[in-house]
Coordinates of C-alpha atoms (C1' of nucleotides) in Angstrom, one line a residue:
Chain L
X1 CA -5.1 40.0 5.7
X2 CA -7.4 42.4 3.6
X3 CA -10.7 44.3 5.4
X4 CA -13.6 44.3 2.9
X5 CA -16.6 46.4 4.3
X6 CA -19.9 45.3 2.3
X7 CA -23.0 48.0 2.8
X8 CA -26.5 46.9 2.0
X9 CA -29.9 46.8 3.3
X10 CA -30.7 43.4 2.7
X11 CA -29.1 41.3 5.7
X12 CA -29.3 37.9 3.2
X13 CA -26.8 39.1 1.2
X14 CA -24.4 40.8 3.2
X15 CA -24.7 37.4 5.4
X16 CA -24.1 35.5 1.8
X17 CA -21.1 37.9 0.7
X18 CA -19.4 37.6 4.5
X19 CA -20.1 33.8 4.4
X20 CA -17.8 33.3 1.3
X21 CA -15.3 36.2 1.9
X22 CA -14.3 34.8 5.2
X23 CA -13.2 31.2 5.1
X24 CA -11.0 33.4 2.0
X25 CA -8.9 35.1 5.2
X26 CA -10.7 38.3 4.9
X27 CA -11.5 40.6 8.2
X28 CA -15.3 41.5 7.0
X29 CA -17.2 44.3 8.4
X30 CA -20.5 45.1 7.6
X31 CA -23.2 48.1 7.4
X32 CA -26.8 48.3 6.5
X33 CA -27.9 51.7 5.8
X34 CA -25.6 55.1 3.8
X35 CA -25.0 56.7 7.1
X36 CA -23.8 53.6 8.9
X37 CA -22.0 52.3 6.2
X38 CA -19.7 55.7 5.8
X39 CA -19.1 55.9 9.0
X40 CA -17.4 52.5 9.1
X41 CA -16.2 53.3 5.7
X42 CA -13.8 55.6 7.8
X43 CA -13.7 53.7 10.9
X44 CA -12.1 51.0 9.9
X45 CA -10.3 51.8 6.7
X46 CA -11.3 48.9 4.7
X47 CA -9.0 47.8 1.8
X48 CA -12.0 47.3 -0.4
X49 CA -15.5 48.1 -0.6
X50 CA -18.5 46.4 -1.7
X51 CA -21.8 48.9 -1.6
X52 CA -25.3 48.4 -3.2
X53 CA -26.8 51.5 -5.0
X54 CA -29.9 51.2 -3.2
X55 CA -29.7 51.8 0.5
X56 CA -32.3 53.6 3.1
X57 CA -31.0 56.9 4.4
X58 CA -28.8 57.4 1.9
X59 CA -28.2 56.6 -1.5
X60 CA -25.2 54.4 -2.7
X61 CA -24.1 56.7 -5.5
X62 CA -24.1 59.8 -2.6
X63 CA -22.3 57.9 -0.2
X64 CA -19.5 57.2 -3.1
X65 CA -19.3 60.5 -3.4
X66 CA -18.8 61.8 -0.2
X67 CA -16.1 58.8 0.5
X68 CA -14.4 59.4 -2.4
X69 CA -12.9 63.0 -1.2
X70 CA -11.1 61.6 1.5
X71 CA -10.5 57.7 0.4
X72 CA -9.1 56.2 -2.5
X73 CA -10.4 53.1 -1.3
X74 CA -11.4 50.3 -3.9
X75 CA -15.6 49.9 -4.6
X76 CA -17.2 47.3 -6.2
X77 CA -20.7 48.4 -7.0
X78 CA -23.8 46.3 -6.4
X79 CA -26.8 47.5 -8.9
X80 CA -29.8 46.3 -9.3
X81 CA -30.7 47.6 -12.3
X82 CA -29.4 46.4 -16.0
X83 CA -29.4 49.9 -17.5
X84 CA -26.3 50.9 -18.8
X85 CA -26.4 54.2 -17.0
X86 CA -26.1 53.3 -13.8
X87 CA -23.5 51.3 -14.5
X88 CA -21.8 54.4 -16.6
X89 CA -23.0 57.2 -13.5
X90 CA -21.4 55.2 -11.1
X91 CA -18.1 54.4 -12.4
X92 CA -18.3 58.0 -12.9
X93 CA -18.7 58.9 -9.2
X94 CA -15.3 57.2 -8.8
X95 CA -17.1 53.2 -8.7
X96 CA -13.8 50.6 -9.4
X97 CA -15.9 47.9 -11.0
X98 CA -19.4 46.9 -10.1
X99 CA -21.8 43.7 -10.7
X100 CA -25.6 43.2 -11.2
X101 CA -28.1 42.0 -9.3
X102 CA -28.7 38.9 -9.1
X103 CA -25.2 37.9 -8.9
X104 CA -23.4 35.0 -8.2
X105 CA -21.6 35.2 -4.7
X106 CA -18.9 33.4 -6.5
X107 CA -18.6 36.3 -9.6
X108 CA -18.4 38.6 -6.4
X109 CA -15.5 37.0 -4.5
X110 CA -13.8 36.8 -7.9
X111 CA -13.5 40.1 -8.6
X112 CA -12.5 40.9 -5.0
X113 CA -10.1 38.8 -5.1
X114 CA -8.5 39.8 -8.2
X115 CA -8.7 43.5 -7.2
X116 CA -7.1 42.8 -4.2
X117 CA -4.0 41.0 -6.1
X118 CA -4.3 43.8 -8.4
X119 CA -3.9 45.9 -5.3
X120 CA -1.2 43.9 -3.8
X121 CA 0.6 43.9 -6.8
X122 CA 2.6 46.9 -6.6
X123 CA 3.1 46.8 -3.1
X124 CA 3.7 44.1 -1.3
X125 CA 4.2 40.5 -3.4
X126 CA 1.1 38.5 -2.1
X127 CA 2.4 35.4 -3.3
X128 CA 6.2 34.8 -3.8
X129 CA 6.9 37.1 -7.4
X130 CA 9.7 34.5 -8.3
X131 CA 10.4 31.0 -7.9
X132 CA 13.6 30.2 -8.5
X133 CA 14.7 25.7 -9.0
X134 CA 17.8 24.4 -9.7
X135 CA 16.8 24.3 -13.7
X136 CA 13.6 26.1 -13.8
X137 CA 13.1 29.8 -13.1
X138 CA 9.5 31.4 -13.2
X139 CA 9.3 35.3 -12.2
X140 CA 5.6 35.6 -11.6
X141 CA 5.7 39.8 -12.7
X142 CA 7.1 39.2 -16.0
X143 CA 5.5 36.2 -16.8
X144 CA 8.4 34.9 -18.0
X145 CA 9.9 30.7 -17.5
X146 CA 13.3 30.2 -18.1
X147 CA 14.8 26.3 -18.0
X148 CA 18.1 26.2 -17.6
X149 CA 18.4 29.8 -18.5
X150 CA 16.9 29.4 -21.6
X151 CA 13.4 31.4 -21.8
X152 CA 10.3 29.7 -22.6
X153 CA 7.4 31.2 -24.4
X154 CA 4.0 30.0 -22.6
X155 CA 0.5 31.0 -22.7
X156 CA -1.4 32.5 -19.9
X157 CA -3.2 29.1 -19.1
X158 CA 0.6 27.3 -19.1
X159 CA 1.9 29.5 -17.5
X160 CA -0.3 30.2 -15.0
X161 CA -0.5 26.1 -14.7
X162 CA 3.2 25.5 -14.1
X163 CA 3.0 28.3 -11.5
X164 CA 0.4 26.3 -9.2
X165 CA 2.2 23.3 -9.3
X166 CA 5.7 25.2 -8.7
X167 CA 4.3 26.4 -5.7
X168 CA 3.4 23.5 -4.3
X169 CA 6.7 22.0 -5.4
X170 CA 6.8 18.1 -4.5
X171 CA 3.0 17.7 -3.8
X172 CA 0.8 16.1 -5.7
X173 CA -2.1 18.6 -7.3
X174 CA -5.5 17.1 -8.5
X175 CA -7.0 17.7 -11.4
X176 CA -9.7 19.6 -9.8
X177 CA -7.2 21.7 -7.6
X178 CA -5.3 22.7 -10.5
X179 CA -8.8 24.2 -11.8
X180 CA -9.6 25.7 -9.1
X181 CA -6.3 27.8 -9.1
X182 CA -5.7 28.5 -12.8
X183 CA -9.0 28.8 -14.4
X184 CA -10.6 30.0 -10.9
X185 CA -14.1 28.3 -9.6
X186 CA -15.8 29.7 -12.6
X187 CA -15.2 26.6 -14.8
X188 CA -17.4 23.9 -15.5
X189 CA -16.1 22.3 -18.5
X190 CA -14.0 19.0 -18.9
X191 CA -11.2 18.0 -16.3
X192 CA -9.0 17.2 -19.0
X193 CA -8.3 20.7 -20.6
X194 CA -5.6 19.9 -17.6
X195 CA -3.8 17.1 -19.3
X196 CA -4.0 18.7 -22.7
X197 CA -2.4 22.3 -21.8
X198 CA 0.0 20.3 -19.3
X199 CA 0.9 18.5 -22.2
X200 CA 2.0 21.6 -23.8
X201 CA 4.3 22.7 -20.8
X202 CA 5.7 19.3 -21.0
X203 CA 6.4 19.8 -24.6
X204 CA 7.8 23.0 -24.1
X205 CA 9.8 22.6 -21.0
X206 CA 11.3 19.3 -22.8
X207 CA 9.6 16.8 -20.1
X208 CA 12.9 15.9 -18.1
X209 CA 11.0 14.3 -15.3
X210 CA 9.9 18.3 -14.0
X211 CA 6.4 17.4 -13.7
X212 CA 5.3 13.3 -12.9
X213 CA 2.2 11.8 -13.4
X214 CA 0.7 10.4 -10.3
X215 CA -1.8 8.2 -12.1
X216 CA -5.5 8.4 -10.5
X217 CA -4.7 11.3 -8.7
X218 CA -3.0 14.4 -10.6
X219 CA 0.0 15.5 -10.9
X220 CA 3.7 16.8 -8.9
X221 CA 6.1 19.4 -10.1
X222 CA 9.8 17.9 -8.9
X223 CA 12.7 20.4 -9.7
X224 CA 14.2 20.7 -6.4
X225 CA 14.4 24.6 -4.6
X226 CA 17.7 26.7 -5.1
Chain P
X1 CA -20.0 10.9 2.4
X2 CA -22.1 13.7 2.0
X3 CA -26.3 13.7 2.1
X4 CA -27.9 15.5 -0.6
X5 CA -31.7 16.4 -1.0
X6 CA -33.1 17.0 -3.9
X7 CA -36.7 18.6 -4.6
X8 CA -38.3 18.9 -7.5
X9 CA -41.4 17.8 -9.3
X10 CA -40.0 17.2 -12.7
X11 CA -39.3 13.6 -12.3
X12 CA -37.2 13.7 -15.6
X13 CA -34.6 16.6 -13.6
X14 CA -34.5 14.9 -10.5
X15 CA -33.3 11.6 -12.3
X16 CA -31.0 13.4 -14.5
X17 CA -29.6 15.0 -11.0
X18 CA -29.4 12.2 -9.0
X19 CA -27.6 10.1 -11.9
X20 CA -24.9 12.7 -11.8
X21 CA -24.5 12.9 -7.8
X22 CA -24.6 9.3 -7.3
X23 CA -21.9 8.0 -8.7
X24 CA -19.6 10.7 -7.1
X25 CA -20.6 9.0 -3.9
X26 CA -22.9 11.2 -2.5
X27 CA -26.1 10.1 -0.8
X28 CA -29.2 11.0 -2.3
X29 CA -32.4 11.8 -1.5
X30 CA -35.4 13.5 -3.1
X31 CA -39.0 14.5 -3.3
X32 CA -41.1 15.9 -5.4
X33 CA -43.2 18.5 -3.8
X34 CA -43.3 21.0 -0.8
X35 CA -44.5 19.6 2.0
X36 CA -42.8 16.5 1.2
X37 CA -39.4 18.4 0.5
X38 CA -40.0 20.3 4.0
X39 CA -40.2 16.6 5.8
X40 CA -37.4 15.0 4.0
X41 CA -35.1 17.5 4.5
X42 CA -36.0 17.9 8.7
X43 CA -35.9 13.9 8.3
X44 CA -32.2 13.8 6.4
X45 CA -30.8 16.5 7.9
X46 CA -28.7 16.9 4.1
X47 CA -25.5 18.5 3.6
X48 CA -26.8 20.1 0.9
X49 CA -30.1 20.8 -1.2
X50 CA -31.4 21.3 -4.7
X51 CA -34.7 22.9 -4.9
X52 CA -36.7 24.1 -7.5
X53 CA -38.8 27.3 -6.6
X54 CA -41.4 26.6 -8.8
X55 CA -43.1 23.4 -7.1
X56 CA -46.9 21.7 -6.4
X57 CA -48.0 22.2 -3.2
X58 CA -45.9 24.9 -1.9
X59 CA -43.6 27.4 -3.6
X60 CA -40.3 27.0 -2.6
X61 CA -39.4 30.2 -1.7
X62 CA -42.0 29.6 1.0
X63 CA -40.4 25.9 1.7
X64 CA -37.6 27.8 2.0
X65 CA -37.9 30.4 4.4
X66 CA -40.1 27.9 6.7
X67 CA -36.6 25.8 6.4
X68 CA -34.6 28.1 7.6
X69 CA -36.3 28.7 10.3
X70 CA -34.4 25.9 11.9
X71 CA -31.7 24.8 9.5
X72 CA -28.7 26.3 8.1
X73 CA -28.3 23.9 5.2
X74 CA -26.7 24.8 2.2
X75 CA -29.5 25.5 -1.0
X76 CA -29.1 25.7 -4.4
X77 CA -31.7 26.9 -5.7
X78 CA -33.0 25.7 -9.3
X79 CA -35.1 29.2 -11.4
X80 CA -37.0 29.2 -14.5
X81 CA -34.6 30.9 -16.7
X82 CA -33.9 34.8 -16.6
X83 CA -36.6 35.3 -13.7
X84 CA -34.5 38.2 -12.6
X85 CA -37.0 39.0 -9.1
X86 CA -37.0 35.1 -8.7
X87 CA -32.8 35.2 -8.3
X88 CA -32.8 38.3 -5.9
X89 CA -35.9 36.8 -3.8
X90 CA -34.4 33.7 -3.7
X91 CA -31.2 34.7 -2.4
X92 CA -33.1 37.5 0.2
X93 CA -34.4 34.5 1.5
X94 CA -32.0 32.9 2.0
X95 CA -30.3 30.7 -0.8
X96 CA -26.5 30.3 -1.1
X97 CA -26.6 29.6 -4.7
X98 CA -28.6 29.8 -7.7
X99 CA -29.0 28.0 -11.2
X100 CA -30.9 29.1 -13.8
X101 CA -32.9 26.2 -15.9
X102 CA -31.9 24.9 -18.5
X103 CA -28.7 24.1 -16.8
X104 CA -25.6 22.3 -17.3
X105 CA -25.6 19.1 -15.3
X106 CA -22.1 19.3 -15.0
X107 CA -22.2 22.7 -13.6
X108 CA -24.5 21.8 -11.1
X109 CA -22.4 19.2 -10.0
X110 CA -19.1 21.0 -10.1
X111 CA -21.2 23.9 -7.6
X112 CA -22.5 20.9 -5.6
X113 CA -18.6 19.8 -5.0
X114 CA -17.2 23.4 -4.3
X115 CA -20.1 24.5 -1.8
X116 CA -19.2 21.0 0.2
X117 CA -15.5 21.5 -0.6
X118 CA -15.8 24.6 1.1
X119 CA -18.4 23.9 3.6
X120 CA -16.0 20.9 4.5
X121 CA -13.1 23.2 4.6
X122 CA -12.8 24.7 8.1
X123 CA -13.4 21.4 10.2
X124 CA -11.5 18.1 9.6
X125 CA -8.0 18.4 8.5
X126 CA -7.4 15.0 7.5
X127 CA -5.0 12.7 8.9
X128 CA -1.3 13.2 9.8
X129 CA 0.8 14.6 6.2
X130 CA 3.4 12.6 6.6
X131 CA 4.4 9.9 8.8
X132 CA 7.6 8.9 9.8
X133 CA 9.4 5.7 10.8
X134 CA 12.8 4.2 11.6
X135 CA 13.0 3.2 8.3
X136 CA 9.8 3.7 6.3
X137 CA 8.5 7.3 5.5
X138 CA 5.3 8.5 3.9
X139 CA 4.6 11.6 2.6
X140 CA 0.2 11.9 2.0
X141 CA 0.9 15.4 0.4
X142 CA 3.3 14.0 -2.1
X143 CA 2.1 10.8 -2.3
X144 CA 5.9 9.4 -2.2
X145 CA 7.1 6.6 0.2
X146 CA 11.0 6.0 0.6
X147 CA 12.8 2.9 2.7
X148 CA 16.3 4.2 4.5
X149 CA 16.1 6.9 1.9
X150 CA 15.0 5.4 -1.3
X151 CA 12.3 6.3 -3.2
X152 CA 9.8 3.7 -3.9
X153 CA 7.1 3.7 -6.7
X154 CA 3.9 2.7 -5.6
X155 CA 1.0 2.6 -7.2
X156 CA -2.4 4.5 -6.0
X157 CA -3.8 1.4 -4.0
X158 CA -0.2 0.3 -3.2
X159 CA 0.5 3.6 -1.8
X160 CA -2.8 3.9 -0.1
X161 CA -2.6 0.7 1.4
X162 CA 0.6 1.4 2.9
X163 CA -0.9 4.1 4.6
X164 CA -3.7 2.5 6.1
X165 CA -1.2 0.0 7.9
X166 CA 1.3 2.2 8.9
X167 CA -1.5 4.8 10.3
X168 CA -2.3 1.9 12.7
X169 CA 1.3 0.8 13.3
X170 CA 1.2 -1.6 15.7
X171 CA -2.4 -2.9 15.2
X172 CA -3.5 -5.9 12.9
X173 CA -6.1 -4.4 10.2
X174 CA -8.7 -7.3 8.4
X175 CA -8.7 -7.1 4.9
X176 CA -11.9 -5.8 5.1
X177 CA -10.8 -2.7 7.4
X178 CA -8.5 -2.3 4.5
X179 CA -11.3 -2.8 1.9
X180 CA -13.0 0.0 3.4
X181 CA -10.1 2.5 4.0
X182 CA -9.0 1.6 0.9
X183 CA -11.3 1.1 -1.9
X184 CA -14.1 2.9 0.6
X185 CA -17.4 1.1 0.9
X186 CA -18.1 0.8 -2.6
X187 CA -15.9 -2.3 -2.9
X188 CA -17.7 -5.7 -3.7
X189 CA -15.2 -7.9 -5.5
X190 CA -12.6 -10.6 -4.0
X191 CA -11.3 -10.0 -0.7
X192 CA -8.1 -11.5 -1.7
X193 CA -7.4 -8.1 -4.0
X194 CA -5.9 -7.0 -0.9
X195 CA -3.6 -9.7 -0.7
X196 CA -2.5 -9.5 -4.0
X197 CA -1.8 -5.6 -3.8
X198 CA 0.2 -6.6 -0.4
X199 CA 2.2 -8.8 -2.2
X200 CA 3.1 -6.0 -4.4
X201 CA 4.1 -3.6 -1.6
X202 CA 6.3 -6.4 -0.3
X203 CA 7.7 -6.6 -3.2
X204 CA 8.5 -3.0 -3.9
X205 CA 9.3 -2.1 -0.3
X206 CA 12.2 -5.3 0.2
X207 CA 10.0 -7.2 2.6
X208 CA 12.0 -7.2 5.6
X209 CA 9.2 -8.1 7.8
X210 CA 7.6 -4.2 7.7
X211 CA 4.3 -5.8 6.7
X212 CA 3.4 -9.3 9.0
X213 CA 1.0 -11.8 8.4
X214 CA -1.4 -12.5 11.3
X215 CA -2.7 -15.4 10.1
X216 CA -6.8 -15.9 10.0
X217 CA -7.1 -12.4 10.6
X218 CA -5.0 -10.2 8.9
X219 CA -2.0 -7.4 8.5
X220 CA 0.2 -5.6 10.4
X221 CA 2.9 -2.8 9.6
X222 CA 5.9 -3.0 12.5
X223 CA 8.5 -0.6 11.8
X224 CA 9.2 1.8 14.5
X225 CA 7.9 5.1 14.7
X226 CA 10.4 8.0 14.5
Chain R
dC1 C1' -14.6 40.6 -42.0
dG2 C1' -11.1 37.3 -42.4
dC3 C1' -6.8 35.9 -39.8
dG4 C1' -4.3 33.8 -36.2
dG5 C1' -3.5 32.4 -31.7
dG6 C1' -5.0 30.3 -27.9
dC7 C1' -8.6 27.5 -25.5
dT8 C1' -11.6 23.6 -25.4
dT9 C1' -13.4 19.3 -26.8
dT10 C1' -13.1 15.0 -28.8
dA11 C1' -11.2 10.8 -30.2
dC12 C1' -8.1 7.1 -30.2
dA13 C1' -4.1 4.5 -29.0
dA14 C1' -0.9 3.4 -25.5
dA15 C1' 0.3 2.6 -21.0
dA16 C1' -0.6 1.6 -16.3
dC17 C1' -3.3 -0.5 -13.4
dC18 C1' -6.8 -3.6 -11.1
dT19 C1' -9.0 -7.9 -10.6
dT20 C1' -9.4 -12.6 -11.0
dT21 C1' -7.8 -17.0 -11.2
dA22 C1' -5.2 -20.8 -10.0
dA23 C1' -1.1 -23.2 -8.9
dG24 C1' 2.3 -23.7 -5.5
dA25 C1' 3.9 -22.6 -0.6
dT26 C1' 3.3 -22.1 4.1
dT27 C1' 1.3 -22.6 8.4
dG28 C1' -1.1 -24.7 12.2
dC29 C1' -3.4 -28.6 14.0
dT30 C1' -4.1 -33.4 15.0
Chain Q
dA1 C1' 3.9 -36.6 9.2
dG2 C1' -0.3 -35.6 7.0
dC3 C1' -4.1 -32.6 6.1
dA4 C1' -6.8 -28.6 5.6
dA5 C1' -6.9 -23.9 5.8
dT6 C1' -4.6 -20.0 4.5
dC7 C1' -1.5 -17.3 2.2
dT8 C1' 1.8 -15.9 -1.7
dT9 C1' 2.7 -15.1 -6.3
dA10 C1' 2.7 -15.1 -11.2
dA11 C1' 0.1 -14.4 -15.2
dA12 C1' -3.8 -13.2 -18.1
dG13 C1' -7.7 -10.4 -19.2
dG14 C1' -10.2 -6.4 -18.8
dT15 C1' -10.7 -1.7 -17.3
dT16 C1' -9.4 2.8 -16.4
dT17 C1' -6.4 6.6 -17.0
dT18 C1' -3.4 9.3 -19.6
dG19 C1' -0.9 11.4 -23.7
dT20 C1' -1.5 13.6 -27.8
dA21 C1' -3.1 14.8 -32.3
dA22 C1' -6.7 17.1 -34.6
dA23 C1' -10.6 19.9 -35.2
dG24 C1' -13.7 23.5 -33.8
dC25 C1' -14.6 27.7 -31.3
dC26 C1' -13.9 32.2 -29.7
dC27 C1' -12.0 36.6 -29.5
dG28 C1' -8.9 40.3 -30.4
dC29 C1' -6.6 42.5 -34.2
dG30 C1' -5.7 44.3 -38.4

DNA sequence: CGCGGGCTTTACAAAACCTTTAAGATTGCT
DNA sequence: AGCAATCTTAAAGGTTTTGTAAAGCCCGCG
């Protein structure tokens, strides 16, 4: 899978970043200090790179620099500071997105992750780009459903919602698992914005049995494979 | 299920906590200053802790780092809101998590069940998927049971049952082996629910002696395995 | 700034389910 | 066979879970 590289001085956090990044999959290397940190930058060719401004021996926004003319490799910046300008300078230097300190480990893996799709996406499809049933067709790239070869208009959230559960075609998703893919580990709000926009789908799909309730503990999609 | 330890000395927030933790089935303990946080959680050995920083007695960023010292429990760590050196300190020192008071009790909880989930992730992979007899099969993802090929529609304790029998194929379960697998500990009704539910499997499954009275004792499933 | 679409919450009714109860049926024992 | 203990089963009552409509919120867009 992916290699993330994550430079900073403080040990805690890259400890905390690597302890969340690699139950994900991820092959995580780690550097603590500029010079170290560039030369595993080329060492080991990471896919993505997570680097705090402020480092001994060398400062984050230098060691962009330099990696940047010989790596297009993705950075996430870590800074400190709230003012708008570092954020601006370093996005300048050639940054890819960046977060503030304090951050939330899970904000962090989030926007790894997602720029890690976003990096798959053109590539290699992470995840299968289309799911094709005997009625119902979903082609993940488009965005677009089709049931019966009739095409569907949904929303993200329905969309990305029938997508879980066609994925795991014939098993039973809970509630919570079904948040934890579509709305991403970032929501605390009530369980049952589930039923309501599964509701929708149902409405839209015209509810032939596709998706069955299993009462008390979520919900299976049931269209069988091509 | 999992032990949980919370500290703080705002009685009021520690009740509030504990009223949202309990009923999910978690265990849980608190204390409402340092040094007796630092004994309670060497004497619980929690899962999992809550801990204010601001506390009598002893900060807890210095209850803390004296804790990890020898423990690698998880810790959420409660700040006075927008205490921006508080959130980096805390996490330097080692914290996993932060939230920032006034919180959301319901976020708290839904980061209390996604640290475990994940914390739980890597070890116990549960018990077989699916299980497979002569003429009885089971699926646990799918939560679908068919008999020589037919579906059958069970309900959540019907299906759950079912599964504690045929797990132990063979073996005669009480009804209070089945109370606890089944309901789980938390059960303090009529025994005779289980008999009742075991009718209904009967019923649904065409009882041709899959399920066996041992009378005075209990239930066993006897189909053959695969 | 107002509009509109989509997301979230809330509320209520309907459906499914669980538990209890109690009357019959069965079993095992003497 | 007769009796007591145990099990089965049907039905009623109460509880929980789900479906869905409706209202509010937020955000991007004109």
């Amino acid at each position: 899978m992916a290699k993330i590289l994550i430079i900073d001085d403080e040990p805690s956090i890259v400890n905390l970043v690597s302890a969340y990044l690699k139950p994900e999959g991820y092959e995580v290397y780690t550097a603590t200090d500029g010079p170290a940190g560039l030369k595993a930058a080329k060492t080991y060719k990471p896919d993505l790179l997570v680097l705090d401004i402020m480092l001994p021996g060398m400062d984050g926004l230098e060691l962009l620099s330099r990696l940047r003319r010989e790596s297009e490799v993705y950075v996430i910046l870590l800074t400190a500071r709230t003012e708008e300008t570092d954020k601006i300078v370093g996005l300048s230097v050639g940054a890819d997105d960046y977060v503030t300190k304090p951050f939330s480990p899970r904000e962090l893996v989030a926007r790894i992750k997602a720029a890690l799709r976003r990096l798959n996406a053109g590539s290699s499809p992470g995840g299968a780009e289309i799911l094709s049933f005997k009625r119902v067709r979903l082609d993940a790239g488009a965005r677009m459903v089709t049931v019966d070869d009739h095409p569907i208009d949904l929303t993200a959230i329905e969309f990305d919602l029938l997508k879980a559960l066609a994925e795991n075609r014939g098993r039973v998703l809970t509630r919570e698992q079904l948040l934890d893919k579509v709305w991403g580990g970032t929501y605390f709000g009530e369980m049952r914005v589930v039923d309501v926009h599964l509701g929708h789908v149902r409405q839209k799909l015209g509810h032939e049995s596709l998706i069955t309730t299993v009462r008390g503990v979520g919900y299976r999609f049931e269209d069988e494979p091509l």
